[in-house]
GROMACS .gro file of C-alpha atoms in nm:
model
  248
    1MET     CA    1   0.166  14.814   3.619
    2ARG     CA    2   0.469  14.797   3.844
    3THR     CA    3   0.468  14.511   4.090
    4HIS     CA    4   0.578  14.589   4.444
    5ARG     CA    5   0.891  14.398   4.543
    6PRO     CA    6   0.932  14.385   4.920
    7GLY     CA    7   1.253  14.502   5.081
    8ARG     CA    8   1.484  14.264   5.262
    9HIS     CA    9   1.342  14.336   5.607
   10GLU     CA   10   0.994  14.262   5.471
   11LEU     CA   11   1.141  13.933   5.351
   12GLY     CA   12   1.261  13.854   5.703
   13GLN     CA   13   1.621  13.970   5.659
   14ASN     CA   14   1.826  14.118   5.940
   15PHE     CA   15   2.117  14.338   5.835
   16LEU     CA   16   2.462  14.259   5.971
   17ILE     CA   17   2.621  14.558   6.147
   18ASP     CA   18   2.892  14.398   6.362
   19LEU     CA   19   3.239  14.467   6.223
   20ASN     CA   20   3.400  14.177   6.410
   21THR     CA   21   3.161  13.933   6.245
   22VAL     CA   22   3.227  14.092   5.906
   23GLU     CA   23   3.601  14.044   5.956
   24THR     CA   24   3.548  13.682   6.062
   25VAL     CA   25   3.350  13.613   5.744
   26VAL     CA   26   3.618  13.777   5.528
   27LYS     CA   27   3.890  13.569   5.695
   28LEU     CA   28   3.695  13.251   5.636
   29VAL     CA   29   3.648  13.339   5.270
   30ALA     CA   30   4.015  13.436   5.241
   31GLY     CA   31   4.101  13.074   5.318
   32THR     CA   32   3.926  12.963   5.000
   33ASP     CA   33   4.000  13.007   4.631
   34GLY     CA   34   3.805  13.117   4.329
   35PRO     CA   35   3.535  13.369   4.233
   36ILE     CA   36   3.285  13.471   4.500
   37ILE     CA   37   2.906  13.485   4.475
   38GLU     CA   38   2.735  13.666   4.761
   39PHE     CA   39   2.361  13.645   4.794
   40GLY     CA   40   2.156  13.897   4.989
   41THR     CA   41   2.406  14.181   4.960
   42GLY     CA   42   2.178  14.444   5.115
   43ASP     CA   43   2.375  14.766   5.163
   44GLY     CA   44   2.712  14.595   5.116
   45ALA     CA   45   2.817  14.519   5.475
   46LEU     CA   46   2.995  14.209   5.347
   47THR     CA   47   3.029  14.300   4.980
   48LEU     CA   48   3.265  14.594   5.023
   49PRO     CA   49   3.504  14.415   5.264
   50LEU     CA   50   3.501  14.106   5.039
   51GLU     CA   51   3.630  14.324   4.754
   52ARG     CA   52   3.957  14.358   4.946
   53LEU     CA   53   4.033  13.996   4.859
   54GLY     CA   54   4.081  14.102   4.498
   55ARG     CA   55   3.876  13.819   4.352
   56PRO     CA   56   3.588  13.827   4.101
   57LEU     CA   57   3.274  13.906   4.301
   58THR     CA   58   2.908  13.881   4.206
   59GLY     CA   59   2.642  14.010   4.445
   60VAL     CA   60   2.282  13.894   4.416
   61GLU     CA   61   2.016  14.118   4.572
   62ILE     CA   62   1.638  14.099   4.535
   63ASP     CA   63   1.573  14.460   4.639
   64ALA     CA   64   1.625  14.669   4.325
   65ARG     CA   65   1.672  14.996   4.514
   66ARG     CA   66   1.942  14.858   4.742
   67ALA     CA   67   2.108  14.683   4.450
   68ALA     CA   68   2.121  15.007   4.251
   69ARG     CA   69   2.273  15.200   4.542
   70LEU     CA   70   2.532  14.932   4.605
   71ALA     CA   71   2.623  14.909   4.235
   72GLY     CA   72   2.729  15.274   4.253
   73ARG     CA   73   2.970  15.201   4.540
   74VAL     CA   74   3.149  14.884   4.430
   75ARG     CA   75   3.455  14.843   4.213
   76PRO     CA   76   3.413  14.798   3.837
   77SER     CA   77   3.519  14.434   3.877
   78THR     CA   78   3.222  14.362   4.106
   79GLU     CA   79   2.886  14.284   3.948
   80ILE     CA   80   2.560  14.345   4.133
   81VAL     CA   81   2.264  14.146   4.000
   82ILE     CA   82   1.899  14.207   4.085
   83ALA     CA   83   1.750  13.863   4.137
   84ASP     CA   84   1.594  13.620   4.379
   85PHE     CA   85   1.883  13.394   4.480
   86LEU     CA   86   1.659  13.086   4.473
   87ARG     CA   87   1.602  13.153   4.102
   88PHE     CA   88   1.948  13.282   4.015
   89PRO     CA   89   2.130  13.046   3.773
   90LEU     CA   90   2.445  12.935   3.952
   91PRO     CA   91   2.750  12.845   3.740
   92LYS     CA   92   2.880  12.492   3.705
   93THR     CA   93   3.240  12.611   3.735
   94SER     CA   94   3.414  12.651   4.073
   95TYR     CA   95   3.313  12.941   4.300
   96VAL     CA   96   3.263  13.027   4.667
   97LEU     CA   97   2.926  13.115   4.816
   98VAL     CA   98   2.876  13.375   5.090
   99GLY     CA   99   2.547  13.482   5.240
  100ASN     CA  100   2.352  13.621   5.533
  101LEU     CA  101   2.041  13.405   5.501
  102PRO     CA  102   1.692  13.530   5.588
  103PHE     CA  103   1.623  13.323   5.898
  104HIS     CA  104   1.277  13.214   5.787
  105LEU     CA  105   1.416  13.083   5.457
  106THR     CA  106   1.720  12.907   5.603
  107THR     CA  107   1.620  12.547   5.534
  108THR     CA  108   1.485  12.624   5.186
  109THR     CA  109   1.802  12.813   5.095
  110LEU     CA  110   2.032  12.543   5.234
  111ARG     CA  111   1.856  12.274   5.031
  112HIS     CA  112   1.894  12.491   4.722
  113VAL     CA  113   2.264  12.546   4.791
  114LEU     CA  114   2.340  12.181   4.864
  115ALA     CA  115   2.181  12.072   4.537
  116ALA     CA  116   2.364  12.338   4.334
  117PRO     CA  117   2.669  12.245   4.125
  118GLY     CA  118   3.008  12.406   4.109
  119TRP     CA  119   3.068  12.572   4.443
  120THR     CA  120   3.359  12.448   4.650
  121ASP     CA  121   3.300  12.635   4.977
  122ALA     CA  122   3.014  12.822   5.143
  123VAL     CA  123   3.031  13.065   5.435
  124LEU     CA  124   2.679  13.125   5.562
  125LEU     CA  125   2.524  13.324   5.843
  126VAL     CA  126   2.217  13.139   5.969
  127GLN     CA  127   2.019  13.089   6.288
  128TRP     CA  128   2.236  12.960   6.572
  129GLU     CA  129   2.040  12.640   6.626
  130VAL     CA  130   2.036  12.569   6.253
  131ALA     CA  131   2.414  12.616   6.236
  132ARG     CA  132   2.461  12.377   6.530
  133ARG     CA  133   2.234  12.112   6.380
  134ARG     CA  134   2.387  12.132   6.033
  135ALA     CA  135   2.736  12.100   6.185
  136GLY     CA  136   2.629  11.792   6.379
  137VAL     CA  137   2.680  11.946   6.722
  138GLY     CA  138   2.499  11.721   6.965
  139GLY     CA  139   2.440  11.464   6.693
  140ALA     CA  140   2.366  11.469   6.322
  141THR     CA  141   2.022  11.547   6.184
  142MET     CA  142   1.872  11.368   5.887
  143MET     CA  143   1.951  11.658   5.652
  144THR     CA  144   2.315  11.666   5.758
  145ALA     CA  145   2.353  11.289   5.731
  146GLN     CA  146   2.195  11.292   5.384
  147TRP     CA  147   2.459  11.533   5.253
  148TRP     CA  148   2.764  11.439   5.463
  149PRO     CA  149   2.926  11.211   5.203
  150TRP     CA  150   2.960  11.512   4.971
  151PHE     CA  151   3.008  11.803   5.211
  152ASP     CA  152   3.192  11.879   5.533
  153PHE     CA  153   2.991  12.099   5.772
  154ARG     CA  154   3.160  12.306   6.043
  155LEU     CA  155   3.042  12.554   6.306
  156ALA     CA  156   3.263  12.864   6.284
  157GLY     CA  157   3.113  13.070   6.565
  158ARG     CA  158   2.814  13.226   6.733
  159VAL     CA  159   2.687  13.571   6.633
  160PRO     CA  160   2.482  13.758   6.896
  161ALA     CA  161   2.144  13.899   6.803
  162ALA     CA  162   2.283  14.246   6.876
  163ALA     CA  163   2.501  14.210   6.565
  164PHE     CA  164   2.193  14.261   6.344
  165ARG     CA  165   1.950  14.541   6.270
  166PRO     CA  166   1.666  14.503   6.320
  167ARG     CA  167   1.758  14.276   6.609
  168PRO     CA  168   1.619  13.922   6.566
  169GLY     CA  169   1.479  13.717   6.849
  170VAL     CA  170   1.759  13.458   6.826
  171ASP     CA  171   2.136  13.456   6.781
  172GLY     CA  172   2.301  13.374   6.453
  173GLY     CA  173   2.569  13.121   6.373
  174LEU     CA  174   2.846  13.102   6.115
  175LEU     CA  175   2.830  12.779   5.921
  176THR     CA  176   3.092  12.670   5.671
  177MET     CA  177   3.035  12.397   5.414
  178THR     CA  178   3.310  12.248   5.200
  179ARG     CA  179   3.259  12.015   4.906
  180ARG     CA  180   3.469  11.701   4.949
  181GLU     CA  181   3.727  11.644   4.678
  182ARG     CA  182   3.655  11.272   4.706
  183PRO     CA  183   3.293  11.197   4.801
  184LEU     CA  184   3.240  10.919   5.052
  185VAL     CA  185   2.955  10.787   4.836
  186ASP     CA  186   2.945  10.790   4.454
  187ASP     CA  187   2.733  11.066   4.301
  188ALA     CA  188   2.540  10.801   4.109
  189ASP     CA  189   2.421  10.657   4.442
  190ARG     CA  190   2.308  10.986   4.593
  191ALA     CA  191   1.933  10.926   4.566
  192ARG     CA  192   1.964  10.570   4.703
  193TYR     CA  193   2.191  10.683   4.985
  194GLN     CA  194   1.963  10.971   5.086
  195ASP     CA  195   1.664  10.741   5.085
  196PHE     CA  196   1.861  10.498   5.304
  197VAL     CA  197   1.929  10.778   5.555
  198ARG     CA  198   1.564  10.881   5.551
  199ARG     CA  199   1.454  10.525   5.625
  200VAL     CA  200   1.701  10.500   5.913
  201PHE     CA  201   1.580  10.822   6.075
  202THR     CA  202   1.209  10.760   6.020
  203GLY     CA  203   1.206  10.383   6.068
  204ASN     CA  204   1.266  10.154   6.360
  205GLY     CA  205   1.646  10.163   6.338
  206ARG     CA  206   1.690   9.813   6.191
  207GLU     CA  207   1.845   9.955   5.874
  208ILE     CA  208   2.174   9.979   6.066
  209ALA     CA  209   2.161   9.793   6.394
  210SER     CA  210   1.932   9.733   6.685
  211GLY     CA  211   1.998   9.993   6.950
  212ALA     CA  212   2.219  10.216   6.733
  213LEU     CA  213   2.151  10.589   6.739
  214PRO     CA  214   2.162  10.736   6.386
  215LYS     CA  215   2.252  11.083   6.512
  216ARG     CA  216   2.571  10.946   6.671
  217LEU     CA  217   2.718  10.813   6.346
  218THR     CA  218   2.995  11.004   6.171
  219ALA     CA  219   3.001  11.084   5.801
  220ARG     CA  220   3.232  10.792   5.728
  221GLN     CA  221   3.021  10.555   5.936
  222TRP     CA  222   2.711  10.653   5.740
  223ALA     CA  223   2.892  10.589   5.412
  224GLU     CA  224   3.019  10.250   5.532
  225ALA     CA  225   2.676  10.153   5.664
  226PHE     CA  226   2.528  10.230   5.323
  227ARG     CA  227   2.789  10.020   5.144
  228LEU     CA  228   2.744   9.730   5.383
  229ARG     CA  229   2.366   9.752   5.360
  230ARG     CA  230   2.378   9.732   4.983
  231GLY     CA  231   2.617   9.437   4.992
  232SER     CA  232   2.480   9.232   5.280
  233PRO     CA  233   2.202   9.344   5.516
  234ALA     CA  234   2.290   9.077   5.773
  235ARG     CA  235   2.656   9.174   5.770
  236ALA     CA  236   2.564   9.542   5.808
  237ARG     CA  237   2.347   9.479   6.111
  238GLY     CA  238   2.612   9.269   6.276
  239ALA     CA  239   2.893   9.513   6.208
  240TRP     CA  240   2.705   9.815   6.333
  241SER     CA  241   2.570   9.637   6.637
  242ASN     CA  242   2.930   9.597   6.751
  243ARG     CA  243   3.046   9.947   6.658
  244THR     CA  244   2.764  10.189   6.729
  245ALA     CA  245   2.547  10.050   7.005
  246PRO     CA  246   2.532  10.299   7.294
  247ARG     CA  247   2.747  10.220   7.595
  248ARG     CA  248   2.555  10.134   7.906
   0.00000   0.00000   0.00000
């Protein structure tokens, strides 16, 4: 018996139709190097323009019908794969990720991407507020702070809801993520560091300093706070009391 696989709109996807946004994405990807993996190709709004970069391109699409149609339109050097991106085996070698994320799966997909090996850069179209929060606009969230030592997050622009069909109820945002060549915290300490960040955000703030606001710390300040905390809790509290306490 054939199992019904829902189309992308049924999965909460909104198709990108704005050519200016497409060109912006292509320019952002052009500033990177290496093979490209695009997830959620749909009808190829991004896939076909990305081919102009002349780099190896793999498109991952869960909708078999759309994938088959797109496979007949792309260059021989482009591979279209029918798969759920969250279950697609990503390579450990260097590559660049591109995607128009289903808004209702944004956080799940971002966590999957951040934990994946290999990729050097990601250019993602997500909900506007999610893009702002991940980029630390207005202050860092716990998720951003937990991954900051390994990745640089930047807000590349706002995408109006009219740029999609069907039109969503909120605007989109372009988020870029770049893997740091030199992490601010050793990979071996990732679990301990992320637990440290969680305790700071969910605790009473004494992990860093009395009166300090975790969301106001920069990536480097988080990394230094972690190192100081591991070496000397008293020293860490004193140092961060002087550096990060809000001005009155």
